[in-house]
């Protein structure tokens, strides 16, 4: 098996959907595997000129690649079917390519009702936290026990390990800053957003070839903690960069890229390729800054920022992207 992994290096919304969609178009992959999260995720994808936002369904379906919702995920069945219908009404064949690991967990109406009461974390209110809690308390409901999901259930072990020709693209959700272990606890999601999340979905560590870390040229965060500092430029970036939640529509708080946090997530994920998305947004506002523990660094232009990032993050291949549909 060969596996490539796509992870978020910041707080979600870095543009993982775009990267996964583009990699999946290569024709090289036999499978795309979503390894964490549920319908809290919103992956924005531009396919053949149309905009799609996926929540549960891996980006492989756009190219007829077997697409698996892995055991690290939690599923809202009603929303999954809505998503299938939505994609099919736009001509994407989902049913022939979508698979669900029997040991993935299910989000129930009780989980949703409980999460709806959250005020402390600023969750997406999609029942994620309670569903993972029940999984780890060993009282959860598995996908294999839900008759509605029966047509999609796959034996993940034989699917991925039956022969040596499997080339799998692992699609992460959320990002390092929201990871249950490495994020800013308790302002985190309840799943493993690092490459470790892919490994625990049945991907052997020695099958991993490339780890694509996705970041933005600035940072955004959605949730209850204060993240944005007082500079009015951040509302400008929010507007020019359309920084509103793909799942909840909430305005995202904006701040400059924190280089030390980024380096930590690159190191812990073993990132080999970094994509910096939305570099065009900083070009539009004509301001390029980075946060360090010693204060802000102010760059004169994009070229200065980009050579600083290349120097700081040497060892990984770096792509600076200025387009919503290609890296
Ligand atoms: P939960 O995952 O719904 O429990 O939310 C926990 C935290 O993660 C909140 O701050 C959410 O806004 C954030 N979050 C969850 N999923 C995403 C995502 O896909 N993009 C950005 N933030 C997310
Ligand atoms: Mg998103």
XYZ file of C-alpha atoms and ligand atoms in Angstrom:
351
model
C 0.000 0.000 0.000
C 1.006 3.571 -0.625
C -0.734 6.313 1.374
C -0.693 10.091 1.121
C -2.309 12.094 3.890
C -3.868 15.578 3.824
C -4.012 17.355 7.199
C -4.954 20.833 8.379
C -2.087 22.694 10.049
C -4.143 25.441 11.735
C -7.768 25.517 12.984
C -9.660 23.990 10.066
C -10.833 25.884 6.976
C -7.319 25.907 5.503
C -8.531 24.570 2.153
C -8.059 20.831 2.622
C -11.060 20.173 0.359
C -9.346 21.910 -2.536
C -6.089 20.006 -2.033
C -7.785 16.602 -1.654
C -9.989 17.260 -4.691
C -7.003 18.206 -6.826
C -4.882 15.261 -5.683
C -7.814 12.874 -6.249
C -8.038 14.076 -9.865
C -4.606 12.592 -10.629
C -6.028 9.142 -11.336
C -3.318 7.638 -9.137
C -5.457 6.824 -6.113
C -7.595 3.696 -5.741
C -9.238 5.008 -2.546
C -9.903 8.233 -0.652
C -10.375 7.742 3.110
C -11.861 10.339 5.470
C -10.252 9.586 8.803
C -11.785 11.936 11.396
C -14.652 14.240 12.203
C -18.267 14.285 11.137
C -20.616 16.830 9.637
C -18.884 19.553 11.660
C -16.483 19.650 8.699
C -17.211 21.724 5.616
C -14.874 21.115 2.693
C -15.343 23.650 -0.084
C -14.677 22.193 -3.515
C -14.936 23.741 -6.984
C -15.641 20.980 -9.490
C -16.173 21.686 -13.198
C -17.050 25.300 -12.412
C -19.565 24.487 -9.654
C -19.131 25.059 -5.924
C -19.763 22.149 -3.558
C -19.463 21.944 0.235
C -18.975 18.386 1.496
C -19.387 17.404 5.135
C -19.103 13.611 5.370
C -18.326 12.448 1.855
C -14.675 12.150 0.793
C -13.607 14.035 -2.339
C -12.919 10.825 -4.306
C -16.563 10.638 -5.461
C -15.964 13.583 -7.825
C -13.561 11.394 -9.831
C -15.104 7.936 -9.444
C -12.584 6.887 -6.797
C -13.773 4.574 -3.991
C -14.443 6.904 -1.066
C -14.532 5.550 2.465
C -15.814 7.143 5.667
C -13.321 5.658 8.107
C -13.547 4.361 11.673
C -12.277 7.651 13.149
C -15.412 9.423 11.882
C -18.851 10.007 13.355
C -21.872 10.071 11.037
C -25.191 11.875 11.083
C -27.181 9.461 8.909
C -29.904 11.932 7.938
C -27.316 14.527 6.913
C -25.276 11.926 5.050
C -28.302 10.999 2.907
C -29.059 14.675 2.326
C -25.487 15.169 1.188
C -25.664 12.151 -1.142
C -28.888 13.510 -2.710
C -27.401 16.994 -3.043
C -24.326 15.735 -4.886
C -26.368 13.337 -7.050
C -28.722 16.133 -8.079
C -25.629 17.874 -9.490
C -24.674 14.777 -11.479
C -22.041 13.296 -9.141
C -22.341 9.517 -8.859
C -22.007 8.953 -5.119
C -23.731 5.623 -4.448
C -21.377 3.557 -6.613
C -18.292 4.854 -4.856
C -19.250 5.577 -1.240
C -18.299 3.127 1.514
C -18.621 3.316 5.290
C -16.408 1.459 7.770
C -18.612 -0.664 10.030
C -16.678 0.543 13.065
C -17.347 4.236 12.394
C -19.757 5.705 14.945
C -23.162 7.290 14.543
C -24.412 10.654 15.828
C -27.870 10.265 17.377
C -30.674 12.770 17.956
C -29.692 12.768 21.657
C -26.119 13.753 20.748
C -27.445 16.618 18.629
C -29.801 17.823 21.389
C -26.991 17.768 23.938
C -24.523 19.624 21.684
C -27.205 22.233 20.915
C -26.840 23.355 24.555
C -23.108 24.096 24.234
C -22.044 27.620 25.111
C -18.524 26.968 26.432
C -16.648 25.742 23.323
C -18.621 27.278 20.478
C -19.098 23.938 18.732
C -20.769 23.489 15.351
C -23.681 21.940 17.329
C -23.526 18.873 15.151
C -23.415 16.334 18.003
C -19.744 15.525 17.503
C -18.453 15.753 21.064
C -21.249 13.660 22.624
C -20.906 11.011 19.860
C -17.165 10.619 20.484
C -17.735 10.618 24.244
C -20.143 7.702 23.894
C -17.669 5.912 21.609
C -14.952 6.151 24.253
C -17.386 5.308 27.072
C -18.118 2.144 25.072
C -21.833 2.851 24.846
C -21.821 4.242 21.287
C -23.687 3.093 18.200
C -21.590 1.724 15.340
C -22.395 2.151 11.666
C -22.541 -1.635 11.178
C -25.552 -1.752 13.517
C -27.611 0.738 11.494
C -29.759 -0.880 8.778
C -29.867 2.384 6.745
C -26.099 2.205 6.284
C -26.028 -1.495 5.326
C -25.647 -0.829 1.562
C -22.449 1.126 2.209
C -20.696 -0.981 4.847
C -17.262 -2.242 3.826
C -14.733 -4.546 5.465
C -11.964 -1.984 5.672
C -9.205 -4.482 6.362
C -9.812 -6.570 3.258
C -10.595 -3.491 1.153
C -7.268 -1.809 1.933
C -5.025 -4.816 2.482
C -6.328 -7.401 0.002
C -3.654 -6.656 -2.592
C -0.584 -4.496 -3.019
C -2.009 -2.116 -5.600
C -3.872 0.078 -3.123
C -2.916 3.764 -3.277
C -4.977 5.658 -0.733
C -5.414 9.358 -0.171
C -6.331 10.079 3.445
C -8.500 13.172 3.854
C -8.325 14.826 7.265
C -10.890 17.213 8.704
C -10.402 20.234 11.022
C -6.768 20.951 11.918
C -3.886 20.743 14.371
C -5.119 23.669 16.498
C -8.441 21.836 17.004
C -6.915 18.392 17.602
C -8.144 16.704 20.789
C -4.554 16.159 22.006
C -2.527 18.972 20.416
C -5.034 21.778 20.062
C -5.792 24.571 22.522
C -7.828 22.382 24.920
C -10.722 22.690 25.716
C -11.280 24.798 22.547
C -10.859 21.749 20.354
C -12.912 19.202 18.481
C -13.178 15.630 19.780
C -11.170 13.734 17.165
C -7.604 13.138 15.992
C -6.840 15.668 13.256
C -3.174 14.707 12.832
C -1.618 12.018 10.679
C -2.072 9.713 13.700
C -5.796 9.752 12.928
C -5.078 8.168 9.533
C -2.801 5.525 11.048
C -5.514 4.449 13.482
C -7.904 4.002 10.532
C -5.858 1.046 9.274
C -3.101 2.845 7.363
C 0.255 1.278 8.322
C 2.828 3.940 9.265
C 5.320 2.559 6.752
C 2.825 2.952 3.878
C 2.811 6.728 4.280
C 4.613 8.519 1.449
C 3.576 12.180 1.398
C 1.939 14.217 4.137
C 0.318 17.322 2.657
C -0.061 19.975 5.331
C -2.548 22.678 4.422
C -2.334 26.174 5.919
C -3.537 29.664 5.065
C -1.292 32.709 4.700
C -3.107 34.051 7.769
C -5.143 32.201 10.417
C -8.822 31.861 11.150
C -10.692 30.215 14.002
C -14.379 29.716 14.756
C -15.444 29.113 18.327
C -15.917 30.603 21.785
C -12.397 31.795 22.677
C -11.072 35.212 21.706
C -8.677 34.788 18.813
C -8.756 37.968 16.752
C -6.731 40.949 17.974
C -7.943 44.538 17.613
C -6.381 45.547 14.249
C -9.222 46.603 11.868
C -7.382 44.888 9.004
C -8.810 41.579 10.205
C -12.392 42.529 9.269
C -11.068 43.507 5.856
C -9.380 40.107 5.477
C -12.602 38.417 6.654
C -14.574 40.161 3.916
C -12.065 39.891 1.073
C -11.318 36.260 2.011
C -15.017 35.315 2.566
C -14.114 33.988 6.000
C -17.523 32.720 7.063
C -18.104 29.110 8.175
C -18.928 26.652 5.372
C -21.008 24.587 7.835
C -22.500 27.177 10.193
C -22.111 30.494 8.344
C -20.473 32.015 11.463
C -17.885 34.767 10.880
C -14.399 33.349 11.393
C -12.040 35.267 13.706
C -8.891 36.271 11.832
C -5.312 36.733 12.969
C -1.803 36.662 11.503
C -0.051 33.379 10.878
C 1.640 32.071 14.036
C 4.920 30.659 12.753
C 5.905 28.713 15.878
C 2.516 26.994 16.092
C 2.792 26.169 12.414
C 6.266 24.671 12.803
C 5.012 22.504 15.665
C 2.187 21.093 13.553
C 4.547 20.517 10.604
C 6.950 18.616 12.872
C 4.348 16.530 14.688
C 2.592 15.568 11.442
C 5.854 14.827 9.612
C 4.719 17.090 6.793
C 6.514 16.703 3.450
C 4.521 19.245 1.392
C 2.952 22.482 2.618
C 0.277 24.362 0.726
C -0.280 27.971 1.818
C -3.730 28.928 0.560
C -5.245 32.363 0.071
C -1.947 34.179 -0.507
C -3.970 36.372 -2.905
C -6.014 37.713 0.022
C -2.916 39.242 1.659
C -1.952 40.627 -1.777
C -5.370 42.359 -1.881
C -5.015 43.982 1.532
C -1.305 44.669 0.887
C -0.166 43.610 4.341
C 2.036 40.635 5.243
C 2.742 39.803 8.903
C 3.663 36.835 11.035
C 3.282 36.339 14.815
C 6.278 35.134 16.826
C 6.818 34.969 20.611
C 8.992 38.067 20.190
C 6.232 40.036 18.510
C 5.023 40.657 14.958
C 7.288 40.543 11.910
C 6.197 42.959 9.188
C 7.141 42.078 5.581
C 7.269 44.555 2.691
C 5.671 42.238 0.165
C 4.605 38.660 -0.601
C 8.062 37.689 -1.856
C 9.654 38.636 1.484
C 7.061 36.666 3.453
C 7.409 33.655 1.158
C 11.192 33.503 1.426
C 10.931 33.805 5.227
C 8.469 30.873 5.298
C 10.690 28.788 2.996
C 13.653 29.407 5.306
C 11.759 28.695 8.523
C 10.067 25.553 7.199
C 12.950 24.202 5.142
C 12.743 20.459 4.618
C 9.213 20.551 3.236
C 8.224 21.452 -0.326
C 6.163 24.623 -0.219
C 3.438 25.819 -2.572
C 1.939 29.319 -2.343
C -1.553 29.218 -3.818
C -3.577 32.133 -5.150
C -6.551 30.298 -6.627
C -9.725 28.808 -5.060
C -9.630 25.731 -7.280
C -6.003 24.794 -7.763
C -2.887 24.526 -5.679
P -17.188 20.591 17.246
O -16.224 19.863 16.409
O -18.496 20.858 16.557
O -17.371 19.932 18.596
O -16.587 22.047 17.579
C -15.417 22.216 18.354
C -14.602 23.383 17.828
O -14.063 23.034 16.559
C -15.402 24.671 17.603
O -14.535 25.768 17.851
C -15.760 24.590 16.117
O -16.016 25.863 15.549
C -14.486 23.974 15.572
N -14.684 23.229 14.321
C -15.198 21.986 14.171
N -15.171 21.613 12.890
C -14.624 22.620 12.207
C -14.283 22.803 10.829
O -14.481 21.937 9.975
N -13.705 23.991 10.499
C -13.430 24.950 11.433
N -13.722 24.815 12.731
C -14.305 23.654 13.111
Mg -14.234 24.094 6.543
